[in-house]
Coordinates of C-alpha atoms and ligand atoms in Angstrom, one line a residue:
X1 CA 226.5 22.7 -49.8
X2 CA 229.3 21.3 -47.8
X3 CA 230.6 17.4 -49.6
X4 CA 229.7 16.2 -45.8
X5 CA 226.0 16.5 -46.7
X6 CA 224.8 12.9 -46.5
X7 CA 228.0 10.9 -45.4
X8 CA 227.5 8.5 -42.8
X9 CA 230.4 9.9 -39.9
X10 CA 231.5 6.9 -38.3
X11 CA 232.7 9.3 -34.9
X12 CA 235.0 7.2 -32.0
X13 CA 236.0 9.3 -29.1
X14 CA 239.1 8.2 -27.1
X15 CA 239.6 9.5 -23.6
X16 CA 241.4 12.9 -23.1
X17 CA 240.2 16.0 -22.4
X18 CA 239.6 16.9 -26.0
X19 CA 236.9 14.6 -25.8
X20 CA 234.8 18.0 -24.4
X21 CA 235.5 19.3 -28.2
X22 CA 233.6 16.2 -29.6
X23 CA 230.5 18.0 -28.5
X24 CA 230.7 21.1 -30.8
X25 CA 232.2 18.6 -33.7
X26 CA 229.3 16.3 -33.7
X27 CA 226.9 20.1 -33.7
X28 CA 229.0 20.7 -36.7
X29 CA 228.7 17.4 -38.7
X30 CA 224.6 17.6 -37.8
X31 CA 224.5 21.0 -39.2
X32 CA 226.7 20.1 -42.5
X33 CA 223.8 17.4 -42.8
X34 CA 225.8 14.4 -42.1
X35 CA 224.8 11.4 -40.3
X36 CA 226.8 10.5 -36.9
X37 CA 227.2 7.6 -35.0
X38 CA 229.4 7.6 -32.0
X39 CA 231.4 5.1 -30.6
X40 CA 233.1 5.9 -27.2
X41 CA 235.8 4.5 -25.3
X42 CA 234.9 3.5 -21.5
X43 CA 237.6 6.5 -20.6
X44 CA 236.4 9.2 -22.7
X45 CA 233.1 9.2 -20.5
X46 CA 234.8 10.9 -17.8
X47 CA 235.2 13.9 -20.2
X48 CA 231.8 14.0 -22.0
X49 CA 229.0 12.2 -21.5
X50 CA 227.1 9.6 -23.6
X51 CA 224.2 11.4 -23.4
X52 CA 225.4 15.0 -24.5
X53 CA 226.7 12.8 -27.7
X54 CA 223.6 11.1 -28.2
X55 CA 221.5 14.1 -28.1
X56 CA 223.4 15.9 -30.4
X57 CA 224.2 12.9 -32.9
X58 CA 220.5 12.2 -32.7
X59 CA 221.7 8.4 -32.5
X60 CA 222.2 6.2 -29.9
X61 CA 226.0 6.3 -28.1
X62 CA 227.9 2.8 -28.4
X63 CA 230.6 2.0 -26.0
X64 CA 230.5 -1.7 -25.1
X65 CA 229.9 -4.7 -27.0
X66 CA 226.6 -5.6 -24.6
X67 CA 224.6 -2.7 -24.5
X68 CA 224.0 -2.3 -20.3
X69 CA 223.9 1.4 -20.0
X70 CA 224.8 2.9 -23.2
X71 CA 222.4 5.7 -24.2
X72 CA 219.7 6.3 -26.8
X73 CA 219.3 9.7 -28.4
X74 CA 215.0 9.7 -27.5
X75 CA 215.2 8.8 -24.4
X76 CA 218.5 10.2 -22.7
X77 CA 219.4 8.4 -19.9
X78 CA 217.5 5.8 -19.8
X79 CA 219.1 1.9 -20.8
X80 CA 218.7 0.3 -24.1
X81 CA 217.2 -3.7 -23.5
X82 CA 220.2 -5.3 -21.5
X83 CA 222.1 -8.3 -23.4
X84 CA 222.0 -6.7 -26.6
X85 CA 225.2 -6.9 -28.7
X86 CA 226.5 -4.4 -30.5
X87 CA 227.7 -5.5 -33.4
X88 CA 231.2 -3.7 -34.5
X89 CA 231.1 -5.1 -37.7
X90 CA 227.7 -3.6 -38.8
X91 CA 228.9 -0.5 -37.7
X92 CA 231.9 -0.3 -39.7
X93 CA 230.6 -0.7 -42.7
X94 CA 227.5 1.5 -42.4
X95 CA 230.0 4.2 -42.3
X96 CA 231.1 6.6 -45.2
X97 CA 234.1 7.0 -42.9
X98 CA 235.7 6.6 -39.5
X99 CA 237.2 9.5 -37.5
X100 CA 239.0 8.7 -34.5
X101 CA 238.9 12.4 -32.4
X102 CA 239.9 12.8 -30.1
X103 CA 242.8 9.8 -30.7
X104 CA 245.1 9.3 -27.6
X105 CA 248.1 8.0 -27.5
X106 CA 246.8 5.2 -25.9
X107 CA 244.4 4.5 -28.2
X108 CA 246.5 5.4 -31.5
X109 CA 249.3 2.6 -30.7
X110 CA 246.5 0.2 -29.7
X111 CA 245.5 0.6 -33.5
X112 CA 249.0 0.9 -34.5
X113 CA 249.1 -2.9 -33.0
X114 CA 245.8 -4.4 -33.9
X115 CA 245.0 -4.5 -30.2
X116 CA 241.3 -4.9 -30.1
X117 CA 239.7 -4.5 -26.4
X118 CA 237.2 -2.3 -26.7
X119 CA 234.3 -1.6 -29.3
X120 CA 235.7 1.6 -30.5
X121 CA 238.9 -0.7 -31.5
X122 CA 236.8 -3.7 -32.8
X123 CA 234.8 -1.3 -34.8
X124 CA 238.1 0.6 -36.1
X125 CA 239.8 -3.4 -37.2
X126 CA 236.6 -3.9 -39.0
X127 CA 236.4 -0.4 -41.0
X128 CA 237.0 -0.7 -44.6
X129 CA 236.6 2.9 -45.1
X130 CA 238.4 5.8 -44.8
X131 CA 239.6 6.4 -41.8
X132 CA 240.9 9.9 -40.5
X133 CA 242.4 10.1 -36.6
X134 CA 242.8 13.7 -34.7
X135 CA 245.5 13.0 -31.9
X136 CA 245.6 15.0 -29.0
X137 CA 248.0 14.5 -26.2
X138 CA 251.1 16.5 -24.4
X139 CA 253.6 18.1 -26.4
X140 CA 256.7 15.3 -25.2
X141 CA 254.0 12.6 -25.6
X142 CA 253.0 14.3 -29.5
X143 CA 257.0 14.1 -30.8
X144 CA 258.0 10.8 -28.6
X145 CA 259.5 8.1 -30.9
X146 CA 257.3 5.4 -30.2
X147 CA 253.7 7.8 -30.9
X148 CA 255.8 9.5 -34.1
X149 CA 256.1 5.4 -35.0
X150 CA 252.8 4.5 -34.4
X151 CA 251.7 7.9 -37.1
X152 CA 253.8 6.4 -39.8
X153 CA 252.0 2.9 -39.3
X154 CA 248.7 4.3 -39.2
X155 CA 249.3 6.0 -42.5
X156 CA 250.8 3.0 -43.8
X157 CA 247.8 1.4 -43.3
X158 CA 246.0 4.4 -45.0
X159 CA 244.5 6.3 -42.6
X160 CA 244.8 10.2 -42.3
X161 CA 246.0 12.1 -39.9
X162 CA 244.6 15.4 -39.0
X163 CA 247.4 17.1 -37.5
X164 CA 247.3 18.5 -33.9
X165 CA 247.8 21.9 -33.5
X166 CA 249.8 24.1 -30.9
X167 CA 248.8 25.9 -28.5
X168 CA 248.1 25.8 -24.2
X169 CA 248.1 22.4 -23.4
X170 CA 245.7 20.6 -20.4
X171 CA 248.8 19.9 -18.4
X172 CA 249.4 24.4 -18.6
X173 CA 252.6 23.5 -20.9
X174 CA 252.3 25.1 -24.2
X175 CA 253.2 23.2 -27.9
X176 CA 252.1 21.2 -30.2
X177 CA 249.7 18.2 -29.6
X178 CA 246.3 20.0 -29.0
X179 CA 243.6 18.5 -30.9
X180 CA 242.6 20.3 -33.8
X181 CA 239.8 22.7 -33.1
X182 CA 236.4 21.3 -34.3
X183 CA 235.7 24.2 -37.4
X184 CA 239.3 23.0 -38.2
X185 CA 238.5 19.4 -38.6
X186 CA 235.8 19.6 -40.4
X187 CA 237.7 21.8 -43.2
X188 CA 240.0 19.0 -43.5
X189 CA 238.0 16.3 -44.0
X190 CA 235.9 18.3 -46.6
X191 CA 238.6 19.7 -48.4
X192 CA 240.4 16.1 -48.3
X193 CA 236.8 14.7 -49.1
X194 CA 236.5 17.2 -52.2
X195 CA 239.8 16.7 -53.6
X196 CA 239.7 12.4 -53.9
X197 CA 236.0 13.2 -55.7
X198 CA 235.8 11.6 -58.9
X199 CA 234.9 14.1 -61.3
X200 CA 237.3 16.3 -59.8
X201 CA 238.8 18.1 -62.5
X202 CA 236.5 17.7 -65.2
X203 CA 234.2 20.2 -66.5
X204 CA 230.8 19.3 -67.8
X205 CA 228.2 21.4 -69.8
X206 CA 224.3 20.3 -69.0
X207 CA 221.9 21.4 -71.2
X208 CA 218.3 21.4 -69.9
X209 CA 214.8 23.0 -69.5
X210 CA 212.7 23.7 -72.7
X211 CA 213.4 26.4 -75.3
X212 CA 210.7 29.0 -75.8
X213 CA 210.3 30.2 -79.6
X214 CA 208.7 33.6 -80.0
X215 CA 206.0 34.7 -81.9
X216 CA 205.4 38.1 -81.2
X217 CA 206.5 39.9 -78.3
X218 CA 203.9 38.2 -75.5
X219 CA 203.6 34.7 -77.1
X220 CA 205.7 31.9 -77.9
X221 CA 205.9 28.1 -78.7
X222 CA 207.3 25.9 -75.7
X223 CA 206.7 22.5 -73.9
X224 CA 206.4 21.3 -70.7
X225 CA 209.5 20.2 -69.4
X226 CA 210.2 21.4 -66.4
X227 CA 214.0 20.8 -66.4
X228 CA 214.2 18.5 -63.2
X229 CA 216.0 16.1 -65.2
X230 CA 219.0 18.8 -66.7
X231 CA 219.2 20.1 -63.0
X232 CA 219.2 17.0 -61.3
X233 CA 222.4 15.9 -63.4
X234 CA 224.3 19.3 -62.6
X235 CA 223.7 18.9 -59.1
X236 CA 224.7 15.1 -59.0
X237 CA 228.2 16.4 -61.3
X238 CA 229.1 19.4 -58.8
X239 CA 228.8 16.5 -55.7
X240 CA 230.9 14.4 -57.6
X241 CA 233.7 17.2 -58.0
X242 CA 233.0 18.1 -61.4
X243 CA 232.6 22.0 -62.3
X244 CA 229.5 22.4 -64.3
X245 CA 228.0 25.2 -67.0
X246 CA 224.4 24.5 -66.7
X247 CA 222.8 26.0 -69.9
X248 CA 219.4 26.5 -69.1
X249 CA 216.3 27.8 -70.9
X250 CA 213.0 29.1 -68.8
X251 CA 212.6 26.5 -65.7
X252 CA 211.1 27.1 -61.9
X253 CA 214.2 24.7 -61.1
X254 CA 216.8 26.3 -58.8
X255 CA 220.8 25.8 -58.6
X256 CA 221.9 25.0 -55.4
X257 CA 225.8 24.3 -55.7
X258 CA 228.5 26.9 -56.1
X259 CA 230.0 24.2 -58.7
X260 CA 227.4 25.4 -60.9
X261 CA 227.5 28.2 -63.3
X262 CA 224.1 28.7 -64.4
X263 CA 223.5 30.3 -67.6
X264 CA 219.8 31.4 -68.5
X265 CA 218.4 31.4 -72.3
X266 CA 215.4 31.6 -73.7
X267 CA 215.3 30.2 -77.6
X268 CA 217.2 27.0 -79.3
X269 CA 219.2 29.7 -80.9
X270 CA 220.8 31.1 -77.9
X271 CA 221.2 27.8 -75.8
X272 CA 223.3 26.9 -79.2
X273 CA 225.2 30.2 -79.3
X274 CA 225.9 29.5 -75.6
X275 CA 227.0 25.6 -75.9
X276 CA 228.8 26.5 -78.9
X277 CA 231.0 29.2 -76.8
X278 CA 231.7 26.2 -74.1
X279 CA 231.8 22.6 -75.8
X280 CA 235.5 23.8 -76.7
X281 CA 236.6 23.9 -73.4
X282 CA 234.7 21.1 -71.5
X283 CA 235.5 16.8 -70.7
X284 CA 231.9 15.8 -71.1
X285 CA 228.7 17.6 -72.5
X286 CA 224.9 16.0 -71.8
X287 CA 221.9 17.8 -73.9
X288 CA 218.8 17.2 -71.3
X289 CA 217.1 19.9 -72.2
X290 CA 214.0 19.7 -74.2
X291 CA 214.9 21.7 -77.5
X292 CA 212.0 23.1 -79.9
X293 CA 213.0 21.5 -82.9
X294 CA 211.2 24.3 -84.9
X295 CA 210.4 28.2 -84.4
X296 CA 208.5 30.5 -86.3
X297 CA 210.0 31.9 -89.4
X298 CA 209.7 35.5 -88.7
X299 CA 208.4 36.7 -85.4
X300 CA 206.5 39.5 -85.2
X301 CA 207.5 43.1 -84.0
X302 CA 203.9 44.1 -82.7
X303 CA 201.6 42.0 -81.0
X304 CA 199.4 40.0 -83.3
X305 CA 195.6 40.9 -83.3
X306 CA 192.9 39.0 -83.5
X307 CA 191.5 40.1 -86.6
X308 CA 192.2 37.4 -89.1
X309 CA 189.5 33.7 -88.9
X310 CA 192.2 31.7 -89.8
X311 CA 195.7 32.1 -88.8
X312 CA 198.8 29.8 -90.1
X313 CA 203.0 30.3 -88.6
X314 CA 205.3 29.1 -90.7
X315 CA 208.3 27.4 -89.1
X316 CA 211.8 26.5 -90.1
X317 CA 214.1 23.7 -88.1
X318 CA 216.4 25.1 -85.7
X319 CA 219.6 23.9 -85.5
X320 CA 220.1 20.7 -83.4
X321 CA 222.5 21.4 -80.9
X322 CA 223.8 18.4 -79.9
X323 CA 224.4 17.2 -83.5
X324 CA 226.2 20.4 -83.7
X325 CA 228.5 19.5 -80.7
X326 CA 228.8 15.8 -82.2
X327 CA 230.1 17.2 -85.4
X328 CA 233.2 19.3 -83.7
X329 CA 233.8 17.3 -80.8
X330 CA 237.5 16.1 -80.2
X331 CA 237.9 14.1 -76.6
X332 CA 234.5 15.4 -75.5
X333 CA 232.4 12.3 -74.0
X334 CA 228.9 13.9 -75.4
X335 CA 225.8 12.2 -73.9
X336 CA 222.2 13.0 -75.6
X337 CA 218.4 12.1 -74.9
X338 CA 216.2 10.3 -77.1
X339 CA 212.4 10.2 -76.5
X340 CA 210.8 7.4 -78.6
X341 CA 206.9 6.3 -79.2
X342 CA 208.2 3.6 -81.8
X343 CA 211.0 1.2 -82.7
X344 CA 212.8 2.9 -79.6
X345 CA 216.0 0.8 -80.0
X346 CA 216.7 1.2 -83.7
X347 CA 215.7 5.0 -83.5
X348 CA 218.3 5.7 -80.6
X349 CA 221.2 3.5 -82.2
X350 CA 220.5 5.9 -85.2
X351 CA 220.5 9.2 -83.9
X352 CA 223.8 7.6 -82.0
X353 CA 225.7 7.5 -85.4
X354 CA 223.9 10.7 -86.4
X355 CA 224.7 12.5 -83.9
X356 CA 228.2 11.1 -82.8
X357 CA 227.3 10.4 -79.5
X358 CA 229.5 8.2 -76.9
X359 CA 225.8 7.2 -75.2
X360 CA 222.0 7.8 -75.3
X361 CA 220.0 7.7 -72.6
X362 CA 216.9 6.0 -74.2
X363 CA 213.4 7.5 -72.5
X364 CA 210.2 5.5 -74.0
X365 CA 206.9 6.7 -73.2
X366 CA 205.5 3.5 -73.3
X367 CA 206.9 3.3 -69.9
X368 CA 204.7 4.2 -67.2
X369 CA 206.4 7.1 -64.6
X370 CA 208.5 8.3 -67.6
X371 CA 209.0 11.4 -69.1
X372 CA 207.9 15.5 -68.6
X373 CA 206.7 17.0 -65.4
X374 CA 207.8 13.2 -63.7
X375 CA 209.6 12.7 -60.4
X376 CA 210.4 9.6 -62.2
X377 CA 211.9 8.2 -64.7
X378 CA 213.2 4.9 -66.8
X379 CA 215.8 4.9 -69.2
X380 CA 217.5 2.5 -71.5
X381 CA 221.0 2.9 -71.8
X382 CA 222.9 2.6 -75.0
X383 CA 226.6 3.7 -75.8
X384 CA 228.1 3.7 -79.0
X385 CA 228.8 0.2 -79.2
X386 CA 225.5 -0.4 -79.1
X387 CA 225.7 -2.4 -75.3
X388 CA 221.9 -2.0 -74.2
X389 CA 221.4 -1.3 -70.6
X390 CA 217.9 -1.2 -69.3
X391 CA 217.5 0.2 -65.8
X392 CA 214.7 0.2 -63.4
X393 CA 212.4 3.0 -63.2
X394 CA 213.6 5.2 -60.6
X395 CA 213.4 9.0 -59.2
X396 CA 215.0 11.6 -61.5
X397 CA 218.2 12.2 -59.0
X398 CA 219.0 8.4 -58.8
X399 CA 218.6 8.2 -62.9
X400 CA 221.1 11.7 -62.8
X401 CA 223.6 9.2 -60.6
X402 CA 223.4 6.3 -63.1
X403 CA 224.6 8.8 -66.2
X404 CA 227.2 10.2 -63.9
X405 CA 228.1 7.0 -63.1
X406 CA 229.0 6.2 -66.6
X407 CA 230.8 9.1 -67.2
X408 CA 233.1 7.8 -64.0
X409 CA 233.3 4.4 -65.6
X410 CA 234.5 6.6 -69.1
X411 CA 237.2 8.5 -67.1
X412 CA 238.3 5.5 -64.9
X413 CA 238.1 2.8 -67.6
Ligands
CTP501 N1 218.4 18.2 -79.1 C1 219.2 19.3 -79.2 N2 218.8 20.3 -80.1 C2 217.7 20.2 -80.8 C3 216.9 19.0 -80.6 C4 217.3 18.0 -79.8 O1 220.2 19.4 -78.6 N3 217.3 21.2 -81.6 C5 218.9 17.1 -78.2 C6 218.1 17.0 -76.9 O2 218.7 17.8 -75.9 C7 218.2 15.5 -76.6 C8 218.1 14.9 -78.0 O3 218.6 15.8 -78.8 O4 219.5 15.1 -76.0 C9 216.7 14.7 -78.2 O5 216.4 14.1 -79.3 P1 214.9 13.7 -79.6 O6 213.9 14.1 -78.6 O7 214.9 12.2 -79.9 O8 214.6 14.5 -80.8 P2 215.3 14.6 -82.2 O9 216.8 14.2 -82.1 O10 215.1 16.0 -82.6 O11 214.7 13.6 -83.1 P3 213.1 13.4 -83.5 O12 212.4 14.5 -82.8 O13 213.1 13.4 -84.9 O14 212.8 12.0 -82.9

């Protein structure tokens, strides 16, 4: 899944020929599963038109500050309400970030000098994102003094440039100051996106899904959890940058990040064998999965029969896992589940300094929407200080965002 997925692409298209490029870019940002929003100057409609933009951003085009004749993405051509104002400001900050592409030279020194008459400028003075420019001009007009000084400001300010690229040139010279080609662009903006994430760097091990304890060859003791939770919080890490070892045992959920090594188990025994082999190596450990806290003593070769009235397994504890990484752990920030009926509070802050956890993420069942086979859930927070943190009851992904967000906050404090 590409790290554009989501953003909100702030897009403002200058006028040169490039502009045509703007087309397949916009194509490309839909089909990474980003959300664009064009802005156009008056002079790059004489190389592409509103309504191609619009119909492939699947948003309305901007290009003045009154909407007159600006399009909308349902209904093509035809005008938006006249006296409308479109307001630059809003638009700024809606936006993940701001790419300037094509950026003339015109346009690059008029944001070089804070000049501000048009909405594509207004919009670009009121951005307080990122902001990422792709000039495109002639070759002389690419190395001149005054557009190599107007570069240096921009990336004073902080903007990025995405470097132009050589090649045959509009005016049939040849050289450097080609916009960069569209597949091009959007590698540099993920791989710039990808290397400010904030986890980048960090490895994580997830635990999640149930354990299944055998009892003979065809039957076992389990429980319902589906998993959602564990996966939910290895997909949130990987989009954050981190690299994750997802250690999961038997679930219907599926990985969908190539930042996520997923490794299958079955029993409590071989998730610990398997967390054991990775806690060593890893910045941050979270145990979501739903661990059988006993299996049957001995488990039968042969399938059991049915011959007996009364039938009794014996069961022994198996190990707890996160206890066990609590008890080796060095710098690891190690972040466990607690599922309470009674005295929630004073059972988590407990199994805190049992455990030797950095923070529990409290689940109650007295909460209604919490708990297995949920799309929900509502947690309490509590790190080892013992700070409490309630939180609203939200969707499984947006509770995987909150822990992650913590484990920024640890890394960042
Ligand atoms: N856990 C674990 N290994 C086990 C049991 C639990 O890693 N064998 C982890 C879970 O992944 C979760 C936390 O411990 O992070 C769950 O604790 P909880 O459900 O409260 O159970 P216990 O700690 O086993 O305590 P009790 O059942 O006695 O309340």
């Amino acid at each position: 899944m590409s790290v554009l997925n989501g953003k909100k692409i702030l897009l403002g298209v200058s006028g040169g020929i490039a502009a045509y490029k703007t087309a397949s870019l916009v194509r490309l940002f839909i089909k990474a599963g980003a959300h664009v929003q064009v802005i156009m100057t008056p002079a790059s409609k004489d190389f592409v038109t509103p309504l191609t933009l619009a119909t492939l951003s699947k948003n309305p085009v901007y290009s003045t500050f009154y909407d007159t004749n600006d399009t909308t993405a349902e209904d093509g051509l035809q005008s938006k309400e006249e006296g409308v104002w479109n307001n630059h400001v809003e638009l700024a900050l809606w936006a993940d970030f701001m790419l300037i592409a094509p950026a003339t030279a015109n346009t690059l020194s008029k944001m070089a000098s804070g000049t501000c008459d048009n909405l594509l400028l207004a919009t670009y003075l009121s951005a307080k994102c990122p902001v990422y420019f792709a000039p495109a001009m002639d070759l002389d007009m690419y190395k001149h003094p005054s557009t190599l000084a107007n570069f240096k400001t921009l990336a004073d300010f902080g903007n990025t440039i995405i470097p132009a690229e050589s090649g045959e040139l509009a005016s049939g010279l040849s050289g450097e100051g080609r916009m960069a080609e569209p597949e091009n662009i959007v590698s540099f903006l993920e791989a710039d996106i990808a290397s400010k994430l904030p986890l980048k760097g960090k490895k994580i091990l997830i635990t999640a899904g149930p354990t299944y304890e055998a009892i003979d060859p065809v039957r076992f003791i389990g429980n319902h959890s589906s998993g959602k939770m564990g996966y939910d919080i290895a997909l949130c890490a990987a989009q954050l940058g981190a690299s994750v070892i997802l250690v999961s045992g038997p679930s219907h959920c599926k990985v969908h990040h190539s930042a996520i090594q997923l490794i299958s188990v079955v029993s409590a025994q071989e998730m610990l064998d398997e967390c054991q082999r990775y806690f060593p190596q890893v910045d941050v450990a979270i145990a979501a999965a739903a661990v059988a806290d006993y299996r049957p003593k001995t488990v039968a070769s042969q399938k059991i029969k049915k011959s007996a009235a009364e039938f009794a397994i014996e069961l022994e504890k198996t190990t707890d896992i996160l206890a066990a990484m609590g008890a080796v752990k060095n710098n690891q920030f190690l972040i466990g589940f607690a599922l309470e009926t009674e005295n929630e509070i004073e059972n988590a802050k407990l199994k805190i300094q049992k455990k030797n956890l950095d923070l529990i993420v409290l689940n109650s069942l007295q909460d209604e929407g919490a708990g297995f086979r949920k799309e929900t859930n509502k947690v309490t927070f509590i790190d080892k200080d013992f700070s409490i943190e309630p939180m609203e009851l939200k969707s499984k992904e947006a509770v995987a965002n909150d822990i992650l967000t913590k484990v920024i906050a640890h890394f960042h404090a």
